[in-house]
CSV table of N, CA and C in Angstrom, one decimal:
chain,number,residue,atom,x,y,z
V,33,MET,N,20.0,13.6,-8.6
V,33,MET,CA,19.0,14.5,-8.1
V,33,MET,C,18.8,14.2,-6.6
V,34,SER,N,18.5,15.2,-5.9
V,34,SER,CA,18.2,15.1,-4.5
V,34,SER,C,16.8,14.6,-4.3
V,35,ILE,N,16.5,14.1,-3.1
V,35,ILE,CA,15.1,13.7,-2.7
V,35,ILE,C,14.1,14.8,-3.0
V,36,ASP,N,14.5,16.0,-2.5
V,36,ASP,CA,13.6,17.1,-2.7
V,36,ASP,C,13.3,17.5,-4.1
V,37,GLU,N,14.3,17.4,-4.9
V,37,GLU,CA,14.2,17.7,-6.4
V,37,GLU,C,13.3,16.6,-7.0
V,38,ILE,N,13.4,15.4,-6.7
V,38,ILE,CA,12.6,14.3,-7.2
V,38,ILE,C,11.1,14.5,-6.8
V,39,GLN,N,11.0,14.9,-5.5
V,39,GLN,CA,9.6,15.1,-5.0
V,39,GLN,C,8.9,16.3,-5.8
V,40,GLU,N,9.7,17.3,-6.0
V,40,GLU,CA,9.1,18.5,-6.8
V,40,GLU,C,8.7,18.1,-8.2
V,41,GLU,N,9.6,17.2,-8.8
V,41,GLU,CA,9.3,16.7,-10.1
V,41,GLU,C,8.0,15.9,-10.1
V,42,ILE,N,7.8,15.1,-9.1
V,42,ILE,CA,6.6,14.3,-9.0
V,42,ILE,C,5.3,15.2,-8.8
V,43,ILE,N,5.5,16.2,-8.0
V,43,ILE,CA,4.4,17.2,-7.7
V,43,ILE,C,4.0,17.8,-9.0
V,44,ASP,N,5.0,18.3,-9.8
V,44,ASP,CA,4.8,18.9,-11.1
V,44,ASP,C,4.0,18.0,-12.1
V,45,GLU,N,4.5,16.7,-12.1
V,45,GLU,CA,3.9,15.7,-13.0
V,45,GLU,C,2.4,15.5,-12.6
V,46,PHE,N,2.1,15.3,-11.4
V,46,PHE,CA,0.7,15.1,-10.9
V,46,PHE,C,-0.1,16.3,-11.2
V,47,SER,N,0.4,17.5,-11.1
V,47,SER,CA,-0.4,18.7,-11.3
V,47,SER,C,-0.8,18.9,-12.8
V,48,MET,N,-0.2,18.1,-13.7
V,48,MET,CA,-0.6,18.2,-15.1
V,48,MET,C,-1.9,17.6,-15.4
V,49,PHE,N,-2.4,16.7,-14.4
V,49,PHE,CA,-3.6,15.9,-14.7
V,49,PHE,C,-4.8,16.6,-14.1
V,50,GLU,N,-5.9,16.6,-14.9
V,50,GLU,CA,-7.1,17.2,-14.5
V,50,GLU,C,-7.8,16.6,-13.3
V,51,ASP,N,-7.9,15.2,-13.3
V,51,ASP,CA,-8.7,14.5,-12.3
V,51,ASP,C,-7.9,13.3,-11.8
V,52,TRP,N,-8.5,12.6,-10.8
V,52,TRP,CA,-7.9,11.5,-10.2
V,52,TRP,C,-7.9,10.3,-11.1
V,53,GLU,N,-8.8,10.2,-12.0
V,53,GLU,CA,-8.8,9.1,-12.9
V,53,GLU,C,-7.5,9.1,-13.7
V,54,GLU,N,-7.1,10.3,-14.2
V,54,GLU,CA,-5.9,10.4,-15.0
V,54,GLU,C,-4.7,10.1,-14.1
V,55,ARG,N,-4.7,10.6,-12.8
V,55,ARG,CA,-3.6,10.3,-11.9
V,55,ARG,C,-3.4,8.9,-11.6
V,56,TYR,N,-4.6,8.2,-11.4
V,56,TYR,CA,-4.5,6.7,-11.2
V,56,TYR,C,-3.8,6.0,-12.3
V,57,GLN,N,-4.3,6.4,-13.6
V,57,GLN,CA,-3.7,5.8,-14.8
V,57,GLN,C,-2.2,6.1,-14.8
V,58,TYR,N,-1.8,7.3,-14.4
V,58,TYR,CA,-0.3,7.6,-14.4
V,58,TYR,C,0.4,6.7,-13.4
V,59,MET,N,-0.2,6.5,-12.2
V,59,MET,CA,0.4,5.7,-11.2
V,59,MET,C,0.5,4.2,-11.7
V,60,ILE,N,-0.5,3.8,-12.4
V,60,ILE,CA,-0.4,2.4,-13.0
V,60,ILE,C,0.7,2.3,-14.0
V,61,ASP,N,0.9,3.4,-14.9
V,61,ASP,CA,2.0,3.4,-15.8
V,61,ASP,C,3.3,3.4,-15.1
V,62,LEU,N,3.4,4.2,-14.0
V,62,LEU,CA,4.7,4.2,-13.3
V,62,LEU,C,5.0,2.8,-12.7
V,63,GLY,N,4.0,2.1,-12.3
V,63,GLY,CA,4.1,0.8,-11.7
V,63,GLY,C,4.7,-0.2,-12.8
V,64,LYS,N,4.2,0.0,-14.0
V,64,LYS,CA,4.7,-0.8,-15.1
V,64,LYS,C,6.2,-0.6,-15.4
V,65,GLU,N,6.7,0.6,-15.1
V,65,GLU,CA,8.1,0.9,-15.4
V,65,GLU,C,9.0,0.6,-14.2
V,66,LEU,N,8.4,0.1,-13.1
V,66,LEU,CA,9.2,-0.2,-11.9
V,66,LEU,C,10.2,-1.2,-12.1
V,67,PRO,N,11.5,-0.9,-11.7
V,67,PRO,CA,12.5,-1.9,-11.8
V,67,PRO,C,12.2,-3.1,-10.9
V,68,LEU,N,11.9,-4.2,-11.5
V,68,LEU,CA,11.3,-5.3,-10.7
V,68,LEU,C,12.3,-6.0,-9.8
V,69,ILE,N,11.8,-6.4,-8.7
V,69,ILE,CA,12.6,-7.2,-7.7
V,69,ILE,C,12.9,-8.6,-8.3
V,70,ASP,N,14.1,-9.0,-8.0
V,70,ASP,CA,14.5,-10.4,-8.5
V,70,ASP,C,13.6,-11.4,-7.7
V,71,ASP,N,13.2,-12.4,-8.4
V,71,ASP,CA,12.3,-13.4,-7.8
V,71,ASP,C,12.8,-14.0,-6.5
V,72,GLN,N,14.1,-14.1,-6.4
V,72,GLN,CA,14.7,-14.6,-5.2
V,72,GLN,C,14.4,-13.8,-3.9
V,73,TYR,N,14.0,-12.5,-4.1
V,73,TYR,CA,13.7,-11.6,-3.0
V,73,TYR,C,12.2,-11.5,-2.7
V,74,LYS,N,11.4,-12.3,-3.5
V,74,LYS,CA,10.0,-12.3,-3.3
V,74,LYS,C,9.7,-13.3,-2.2
V,75,THR,N,10.2,-12.9,-1.0
V,75,THR,CA,10.0,-13.8,0.2
V,75,THR,C,9.2,-13.2,1.2
V,76,GLU,N,8.7,-14.0,2.2
V,76,GLU,CA,7.9,-13.5,3.3
V,76,GLU,C,8.6,-12.4,4.0
V,77,SER,N,9.9,-12.5,4.2
V,77,SER,CA,10.6,-11.5,5.0
V,77,SER,C,10.7,-10.1,4.3
V,78,ASN,N,10.5,-10.1,3.0
V,78,ASN,CA,10.5,-8.8,2.2
V,78,ASN,C,9.2,-8.2,1.9
V,79,ILE,N,8.1,-8.9,2.5
V,79,ILE,CA,6.8,-8.3,2.3
V,79,ILE,C,6.6,-7.2,3.3
V,80,ILE,N,6.0,-6.1,2.9
V,80,ILE,CA,5.7,-5.0,3.8
V,80,ILE,C,4.5,-5.3,4.6
V,81,LYS,N,4.6,-5.3,5.9
V,81,LYS,CA,3.5,-5.6,6.8
V,81,LYS,C,2.6,-4.4,6.8
V,82,GLY,N,1.3,-4.6,6.8
V,82,GLY,CA,0.4,-3.4,6.9
V,82,GLY,C,-0.2,-3.1,5.6
V,83,CYS,N,0.1,-3.8,4.5
V,83,CYS,CA,-0.5,-3.5,3.2
V,83,CYS,C,-1.5,-4.6,2.9
V,84,GLN,N,-2.6,-4.2,2.4
V,84,GLN,CA,-3.7,-5.2,2.0
V,84,GLN,C,-3.2,-6.0,0.9
V,85,SER,N,-2.5,-5.5,-0.1
V,85,SER,CA,-1.9,-6.2,-1.2
V,85,SER,C,-0.5,-6.7,-0.8
V,86,LYS,N,0.0,-7.6,-1.6
V,86,LYS,CA,1.4,-8.0,-1.3
V,86,LYS,C,2.3,-7.0,-2.0
V,87,VAL,N,3.3,-6.5,-1.2
V,87,VAL,CA,4.3,-5.6,-1.7
V,87,VAL,C,5.7,-6.1,-1.2
V,88,TRP,N,6.5,-6.5,-2.1
V,88,TRP,CA,7.9,-6.9,-1.7
V,88,TRP,C,8.9,-5.8,-2.0
V,89,VAL,N,9.8,-5.6,-1.1
V,89,VAL,CA,10.8,-4.6,-1.3
V,89,VAL,C,12.1,-5.2,-0.9
V,90,HIS,N,13.1,-5.0,-1.7
V,90,HIS,CA,14.5,-5.4,-1.4
V,90,HIS,C,15.4,-4.2,-1.5
V,91,ALA,N,16.3,-4.1,-0.5
V,91,ALA,CA,17.2,-3.0,-0.5
V,91,ALA,C,18.7,-3.5,-0.5
V,92,GLU,N,19.5,-2.8,-1.2
V,92,GLU,CA,21.0,-3.1,-1.2
V,92,GLU,C,21.7,-1.8,-1.1
V,93,MET,N,22.9,-1.9,-0.5
V,93,MET,CA,23.8,-0.7,-0.4
V,93,MET,C,24.8,-0.8,-1.5
V,94,LYS,N,24.9,0.3,-2.3
V,94,LYS,CA,25.9,0.3,-3.4
V,94,LYS,C,26.5,1.7,-3.3
V,95,ASP,N,27.8,1.8,-3.1
V,95,ASP,CA,28.5,3.1,-3.1
V,95,ASP,C,27.9,4.1,-2.1
V,96,ASP,N,27.6,3.6,-0.9
V,96,ASP,CA,27.0,4.4,0.2
V,96,ASP,C,25.6,4.9,-0.1
V,97,LYS,N,25.0,4.3,-1.1
V,97,LYS,CA,23.6,4.7,-1.4
V,97,LYS,C,22.7,3.4,-1.4
V,98,VAL,N,21.5,3.6,-1.0
V,98,VAL,CA,20.5,2.5,-0.9
V,98,VAL,C,19.8,2.4,-2.2
V,99,GLU,N,19.8,1.2,-2.8
V,99,GLU,CA,19.1,0.9,-4.0
V,99,GLU,C,17.9,0.0,-3.7
V,100,PHE,N,16.7,0.4,-4.1
V,100,PHE,CA,15.6,-0.4,-3.8
V,100,PHE,C,15.0,-1.0,-5.1
V,101,THR,N,14.5,-2.2,-5.0
V,101,THR,CA,13.7,-2.8,-6.0
V,101,THR,C,12.4,-3.3,-5.3
V,102,ALA,N,11.3,-3.5,-6.1
V,102,ALA,CA,10.0,-3.9,-5.5
V,102,ALA,C,9.1,-4.5,-6.5
V,103,ASP,N,8.0,-5.0,-6.0
V,103,ASP,CA,6.9,-5.5,-6.8
V,103,ASP,C,5.7,-5.6,-6.0
V,104,SER,N,4.5,-5.6,-6.6
V,104,SER,CA,3.3,-5.8,-5.9
V,104,SER,C,2.3,-6.6,-6.8
V,105,ASP,N,1.4,-7.3,-6.1
V,105,ASP,CA,0.4,-8.0,-6.9
V,105,ASP,C,-0.8,-7.2,-7.2
V,106,ALA,N,-0.8,-5.9,-6.9
V,106,ALA,CA,-1.9,-5.0,-7.2
V,106,ALA,C,-1.4,-3.8,-8.0
V,107,ILE,N,-2.1,-3.4,-9.1
V,107,ILE,CA,-1.6,-2.4,-10.0
V,107,ILE,C,-1.4,-1.0,-9.3
V,108,ILE,N,-2.4,-0.6,-8.5
V,108,ILE,CA,-2.3,0.7,-7.9
V,108,ILE,C,-1.2,0.7,-6.9
V,109,THR,N,-1.2,-0.3,-6.1
V,109,THR,CA,-0.1,-0.5,-5.1
V,109,THR,C,1.3,-0.5,-5.7
V,110,LYS,N,1.4,-1.1,-6.8
V,110,LYS,CA,2.7,-1.2,-7.6
V,110,LYS,C,3.0,0.3,-8.0
V,111,GLY,N,2.1,1.1,-8.4
V,111,GLY,CA,2.3,2.5,-8.8
V,111,GLY,C,2.8,3.3,-7.6
V,112,ILE,N,2.2,3.0,-6.4
V,112,ILE,CA,2.5,3.8,-5.2
V,112,ILE,C,4.0,3.4,-4.8
V,113,ILE,N,4.3,2.1,-4.8
V,113,ILE,CA,5.7,1.8,-4.4
V,113,ILE,C,6.7,2.3,-5.4
V,114,ALA,N,6.3,2.4,-6.7
V,114,ALA,CA,7.1,2.9,-7.8
V,114,ALA,C,7.5,4.4,-7.5
V,115,ILE,N,6.5,5.1,-7.1
V,115,ILE,CA,6.7,6.5,-6.7
V,115,ILE,C,7.7,6.7,-5.6
V,116,LEU,N,7.5,5.9,-4.5
V,116,LEU,CA,8.3,5.9,-3.3
V,116,LEU,C,9.8,5.5,-3.7
V,117,ILE,N,9.9,4.5,-4.5
V,117,ILE,CA,11.2,4.0,-4.9
V,117,ILE,C,11.9,5.1,-5.7
V,118,ARG,N,11.2,5.7,-6.6
V,118,ARG,CA,11.8,6.8,-7.4
V,118,ARG,C,12.4,7.9,-6.5
V,119,VAL,N,11.7,8.2,-5.4
V,119,VAL,CA,12.1,9.2,-4.5
V,119,VAL,C,13.3,8.8,-3.7
V,120,PHE,N,13.3,7.5,-3.2
V,120,PHE,CA,14.3,7.1,-2.2
V,120,PHE,C,15.4,6.3,-2.7
V,121,SER,N,15.3,5.6,-3.9
V,121,SER,CA,16.3,4.8,-4.4
V,121,SER,C,17.6,5.6,-4.8
V,122,ASN,N,18.7,5.0,-4.6
V,122,ASN,CA,20.0,5.7,-5.0
V,122,ASN,C,20.3,6.9,-4.2
V,123,GLN,N,19.8,6.9,-3.0
V,123,GLN,CA,20.1,8.1,-2.1
V,123,GLN,C,20.9,7.6,-0.9
V,124,HIS,N,21.5,8.5,-0.2
V,124,HIS,CA,22.3,8.2,1.0
V,124,HIS,C,21.3,7.9,2.1
V,125,PRO,N,21.6,6.8,2.9
V,125,PRO,CA,20.7,6.5,4.0
V,125,PRO,C,20.2,7.6,4.9
V,126,LYS,N,21.2,8.5,5.2
V,126,LYS,CA,20.8,9.6,6.1
V,126,LYS,C,19.8,10.6,5.4
V,127,ASP,N,19.9,10.7,4.1
V,127,ASP,CA,19.0,11.6,3.4
V,127,ASP,C,17.6,10.9,3.4
V,128,ILE,N,17.5,9.6,3.3
V,128,ILE,CA,16.2,8.9,3.3
V,128,ILE,C,15.6,9.1,4.7
V,129,ILE,N,16.4,8.9,5.7
V,129,ILE,CA,15.9,9.0,7.1
V,129,ILE,C,15.3,10.4,7.3
V,130,ASP,N,16.0,11.4,6.9
V,130,ASP,CA,15.7,12.8,7.2
V,130,ASP,C,14.6,13.3,6.2
V,131,ALA,N,14.3,12.5,5.2
V,131,ALA,CA,13.4,13.0,4.1
V,131,ALA,C,12.0,13.4,4.6
V,132,ASP,N,11.5,14.5,4.2
V,132,ASP,CA,10.1,14.9,4.4
V,132,ASP,C,9.3,14.3,3.3
V,133,THR,N,8.2,13.7,3.7
V,133,THR,CA,7.4,13.1,2.6
V,133,THR,C,6.1,13.8,2.4
V,134,SER,N,6.1,15.1,2.6
V,134,SER,CA,4.9,15.9,2.5
V,134,SER,C,4.4,16.0,1.0
V,135,PHE,N,5.3,15.6,0.1
V,135,PHE,CA,4.9,15.5,-1.3
V,135,PHE,C,3.7,14.6,-1.5
V,136,ILE,N,3.6,13.6,-0.7
V,136,ILE,CA,2.4,12.6,-0.7
V,136,ILE,C,1.1,13.4,-0.5
V,137,ASP,N,1.1,14.3,0.4
V,137,ASP,CA,-0.1,15.1,0.7
V,137,ASP,C,-0.3,16.2,-0.4
V,138,LYS,N,0.9,16.7,-0.9
V,138,LYS,CA,0.8,17.8,-2.0
V,138,LYS,C,0.2,17.2,-3.3
V,139,ILE,N,0.4,16.0,-3.6
V,139,ILE,CA,-0.2,15.4,-4.8
V,139,ILE,C,-1.6,14.8,-4.5
V,140,GLY,N,-2.0,14.8,-3.2
V,140,GLY,CA,-3.3,14.4,-2.8
V,140,GLY,C,-3.5,12.9,-2.8
V,141,LEU,N,-2.4,12.2,-2.7
V,141,LEU,CA,-2.4,10.7,-2.8
V,141,LEU,C,-3.2,10.1,-1.6
V,142,LYS,N,-2.8,10.4,-0.4
V,142,LYS,CA,-3.4,9.8,0.7
V,142,LYS,C,-4.9,9.9,0.8
V,143,GLU,N,-5.4,11.1,0.5
V,143,GLU,CA,-6.8,11.4,0.5
V,143,GLU,C,-7.6,10.7,-0.6
V,144,HIS,N,-6.9,10.2,-1.6
V,144,HIS,CA,-7.6,9.6,-2.7
V,144,HIS,C,-7.4,8.0,-2.7
V,145,LEU,N,-6.9,7.6,-1.6
V,145,LEU,CA,-6.8,6.1,-1.4
V,145,LEU,C,-7.8,5.6,-0.4
V,146,SER,N,-8.1,4.4,-0.5
V,146,SER,CA,-9.0,3.8,0.6
V,146,SER,C,-8.2,3.8,1.9
V,147,PRO,N,-8.9,3.7,3.0
V,147,PRO,CA,-8.2,3.7,4.3
V,147,PRO,C,-7.1,2.6,4.4
V,148,THR,N,-7.4,1.4,3.9
V,148,THR,CA,-6.5,0.4,4.0
V,148,THR,C,-5.2,0.6,3.1
V,149,ARG,N,-5.5,1.2,1.9
V,149,ARG,CA,-4.3,1.6,1.0
V,149,ARG,C,-3.5,2.7,1.6
V,150,ALA,N,-4.2,3.7,2.2
V,150,ALA,CA,-3.5,4.8,2.9
V,150,ALA,C,-2.6,4.2,4.0
V,151,ASN,N,-3.1,3.3,4.8
V,151,ASN,CA,-2.3,2.6,5.8
V,151,ASN,C,-1.1,1.9,5.2
V,152,GLY,N,-1.3,1.3,4.1
V,152,GLY,CA,-0.3,0.5,3.4
V,152,GLY,C,0.8,1.5,2.9
V,153,LEU,N,0.4,2.7,2.5
V,153,LEU,CA,1.3,3.7,2.0
V,153,LEU,C,2.2,4.1,3.2
V,154,VAL,N,1.6,4.4,4.3
V,154,VAL,CA,2.4,4.7,5.5
V,154,VAL,C,3.4,3.6,5.9
V,155,SER,N,2.9,2.3,5.8
V,155,SER,CA,3.8,1.2,6.1
V,155,SER,C,5.0,1.1,5.1
V,156,MET,N,4.7,1.4,3.8
V,156,MET,CA,5.8,1.4,2.8
V,156,MET,C,6.9,2.4,3.1
V,157,VAL,N,6.4,3.7,3.4
V,157,VAL,CA,7.4,4.7,3.8
V,157,VAL,C,8.2,4.3,5.0
V,158,LYS,N,7.5,3.8,6.0
V,158,LYS,CA,8.2,3.3,7.2
V,158,LYS,C,9.3,2.2,6.9
V,159,GLN,N,8.9,1.3,6.1
V,159,GLN,CA,9.8,0.2,5.8
V,159,GLN,C,11.0,0.7,5.0
V,160,LEU,N,10.8,1.6,4.0
V,160,LEU,CA,12.0,2.1,3.3
V,160,LEU,C,12.9,2.9,4.2
V,161,LYS,N,12.3,3.6,5.2
V,161,LYS,CA,13.1,4.3,6.1
V,161,LYS,C,13.8,3.4,7.1
V,162,MET,N,13.2,2.3,7.4
V,162,MET,CA,13.8,1.3,8.3
V,162,MET,C,15.1,0.7,7.6
V,163,TYR,N,15.0,0.4,6.3
V,163,TYR,CA,16.1,-0.1,5.6
V,163,TYR,C,17.3,0.9,5.7
V,164,ALA,N,16.9,2.2,5.5
V,164,ALA,CA,17.9,3.3,5.5
V,164,ALA,C,18.5,3.4,6.9
V,165,ILE,N,17.8,3.2,7.9
V,165,ILE,CA,18.3,3.2,9.3
V,165,ILE,C,19.3,2.1,9.5
V,166,ALA,N,18.9,0.9,9.0
V,166,ALA,CA,19.8,-0.2,9.1
V,166,ALA,C,21.2,0.0,8.4
V,167,TYR,N,21.1,0.6,7.2
V,167,TYR,CA,22.3,0.8,6.4
V,167,TYR,C,23.1,2.0,7.0
V,168,GLN,N,22.4,3.0,7.6
V,168,GLN,CA,23.1,4.1,8.2
V,168,GLN,C,23.9,3.6,9.4
V,169,THR,N,23.3,2.7,10.2
V,169,THR,CA,24.0,2.1,11.3
V,169,THR,C,25.3,1.4,10.9
V,170,GLN,N,25.2,0.7,9.8
V,170,GLN,CA,26.4,0.0,9.3
V,170,GLN,C,27.5,1.0,8.9
V,171,LEU,N,27.1,2.2,8.4
V,171,LEU,CA,28.1,3.2,8.0
V,171,LEU,C,28.8,3.9,9.2
V,172,ASN,N,28.0,4.0,10.3
V,172,ASN,CA,28.6,4.7,11.5
V,172,ASN,C,29.7,3.9,12.2
Protein backbone atom coordinates (compact mmCIF):
# COMPACT_ATOMS: atom_id res chain seq x y z
CA MET A 1 0.00 0.00 0.00
CA SER A 2 1.13 3.53 -0.65
CA ILE A 3 1.60 6.11 2.13
CA ASP A 4 -1.54 7.95 0.96
CA GLU A 5 -3.61 4.75 1.01
CA ILE A 6 -2.44 3.92 4.53
CA GLN A 7 -3.23 7.47 5.69
CA GLU A 8 -6.73 7.23 4.22
CA GLU A 9 -7.22 3.91 6.01
CA ILE A 10 -6.21 5.53 9.32
CA ILE A 11 -8.56 8.50 8.72
CA ASP A 12 -11.41 6.02 8.07
CA GLU A 13 -10.59 4.04 11.22
CA PHE A 14 -10.52 7.15 13.42
CA SER A 15 -13.79 8.44 11.94
CA MET A 16 -15.57 5.33 13.28
CA PHE A 17 -15.13 6.51 16.87
CA GLU A 18 -17.64 8.84 18.52
CA ASP A 19 -15.29 10.66 20.89
CA TRP A 20 -11.65 11.12 21.83
CA GLU A 21 -11.87 8.71 24.73
CA GLU A 22 -12.46 5.91 22.19
CA ARG A 23 -9.73 7.25 19.89
CA TYR A 24 -7.19 7.29 22.73
CA GLN A 25 -8.13 3.70 23.56
CA TYR A 26 -7.65 2.78 19.89
CA MET A 27 -4.21 4.45 19.89
CA ILE A 28 -3.26 2.52 23.02
CA ASP A 29 -4.35 -0.71 21.30
CA LEU A 30 -2.27 0.20 18.22
CA GLY A 31 0.71 0.79 20.51
CA LYS A 32 0.30 -2.69 21.95
CA GLU A 33 0.55 -4.14 18.41
CA LEU A 34 3.67 -2.14 17.54
CA PRO A 35 6.55 -4.29 16.23
CA LEU A 36 8.94 -3.72 19.11
CA ILE A 37 12.42 -2.42 18.71
CA ASP A 38 15.15 -4.89 19.61
CA ASP A 39 16.63 -4.10 23.04
CA GLN A 40 20.05 -3.54 21.45
CA TYR A 41 18.60 -0.44 19.72
CA LYS A 42 17.17 1.07 22.91
CA THR A 43 20.12 3.42 23.11
CA GLU A 44 20.54 7.13 23.73
CA SER A 45 21.30 7.70 20.03
CA ASN A 46 17.92 6.20 19.03
CA ILE A 47 15.87 8.35 21.39
CA ILE A 48 13.80 11.01 19.62
CA LYS A 49 14.75 14.41 20.97
CA GLY A 50 11.86 16.73 21.77
CA CYS A 51 9.57 14.10 23.27
CA GLN A 52 8.59 14.31 26.90
CA SER A 53 8.44 10.49 27.05
CA LYS A 54 11.21 8.23 25.87
CA VAL A 55 10.68 7.10 22.28
CA TRP A 56 13.23 4.89 20.60
CA VAL A 57 13.21 4.44 16.83
CA HIS A 58 15.42 2.20 14.74
CA ALA A 59 15.51 2.25 10.96
CA GLU A 60 16.96 -0.28 8.52
CA MET A 61 17.04 -0.37 4.76
CA LYS A 62 15.69 -3.57 3.20
CA ASP A 63 15.13 -3.93 -0.55
CA ASP A 64 15.29 -0.14 -1.07
CA LYS A 65 12.61 0.42 1.56
CA VAL A 66 12.97 1.77 5.09
CA GLU A 67 11.77 -0.50 7.86
CA PHE A 68 11.12 1.09 11.25
CA THR A 69 10.76 -0.41 14.71
CA ALA A 70 10.08 1.58 17.86
CA ASP A 71 9.05 1.62 21.48
CA SER A 72 8.07 4.14 24.12
CA ASP A 73 7.76 4.19 27.88
CA ALA A 74 4.34 5.93 27.66
CA ILE A 75 1.21 4.23 26.31
CA ILE A 76 -0.25 7.18 24.36
CA THR A 77 3.15 8.03 22.87
CA LYS A 78 3.60 4.40 21.91
CA GLY A 79 0.27 4.60 20.06
CA ILE A 80 1.36 7.77 18.25
CA ILE A 81 4.65 6.26 17.06
CA ALA A 82 2.75 3.07 16.07
CA ILE A 83 0.54 5.15 13.75
CA LEU A 84 3.54 6.92 12.21
CA ILE A 85 5.43 3.66 11.71
CA ARG A 86 2.38 2.10 10.08
CA VAL A 87 2.40 4.97 7.59
CA PHE A 88 6.13 5.17 6.89
CA SER A 89 7.57 1.68 7.43
CA ASN A 90 8.31 -0.44 4.34
CA GLN A 91 8.21 2.59 2.07
CA HIS A 92 10.81 3.96 -0.32
CA PRO A 93 12.88 6.78 1.29
CA LYS A 94 11.82 9.32 -1.37
CA ASP A 95 8.13 8.58 -0.69
CA ILE A 96 8.69 9.13 3.04
CA ILE A 97 10.52 12.41 2.40
CA ASP A 98 7.77 13.66 0.07
CA ALA A 99 4.88 12.42 2.23
CA ASP A 100 2.21 14.86 3.26
CA THR A 101 1.26 14.27 6.89
CA SER A 102 -2.03 16.18 6.85
CA PHE A 103 -3.77 12.99 7.98
CA ILE A 104 -2.57 13.91 11.48
CA ASP A 105 -4.75 17.02 11.36
CA LYS A 106 -7.61 15.18 9.63
CA ILE A 107 -7.92 12.74 12.53
CA GLY A 108 -7.60 15.65 14.98
CA LEU A 109 -4.59 14.16 16.70
CA LYS A 110 -2.48 17.27 17.23
CA GLU A 111 -5.35 19.31 18.69
CA HIS A 112 -6.17 16.57 21.22
CA LEU A 113 -2.63 16.25 22.55
CA SER A 114 -1.00 18.33 25.24
CA PRO A 115 1.42 20.94 23.83
CA THR A 116 4.42 18.84 24.87
CA ARG A 117 2.99 15.70 23.22
CA ALA A 118 2.13 17.69 20.08
CA ASN A 119 5.76 18.88 19.95
CA GLY A 120 6.88 15.28 20.41
CA LEU A 121 4.67 14.23 17.49
CA VAL A 122 6.36 16.82 15.27
CA SER A 123 9.76 15.56 16.45
CA MET A 124 8.80 11.96 15.63
CA VAL A 125 7.75 12.88 12.08
CA LYS A 126 10.98 14.87 11.60
CA GLN A 127 13.13 12.00 12.86
CA LEU A 128 11.47 9.42 10.60
CA LYS A 129 11.96 11.74 7.63
CA MET A 130 15.62 12.30 8.65
CA TYR A 131 16.22 8.54 8.50
CA ALA A 132 14.61 8.53 5.04
CA ILE A 133 16.85 11.41 3.89
CA ALA A 134 19.95 9.52 5.10
CA TYR A 135 18.91 6.36 3.23
CA GLN A 136 17.93 8.31 0.10
CA THR A 137 21.41 9.86 0.10
CA GLN A 138 22.92 6.36 0.14
CA LEU A 139 20.78 5.35 -2.85
CA ASN A 140 21.82 8.35 -4.95
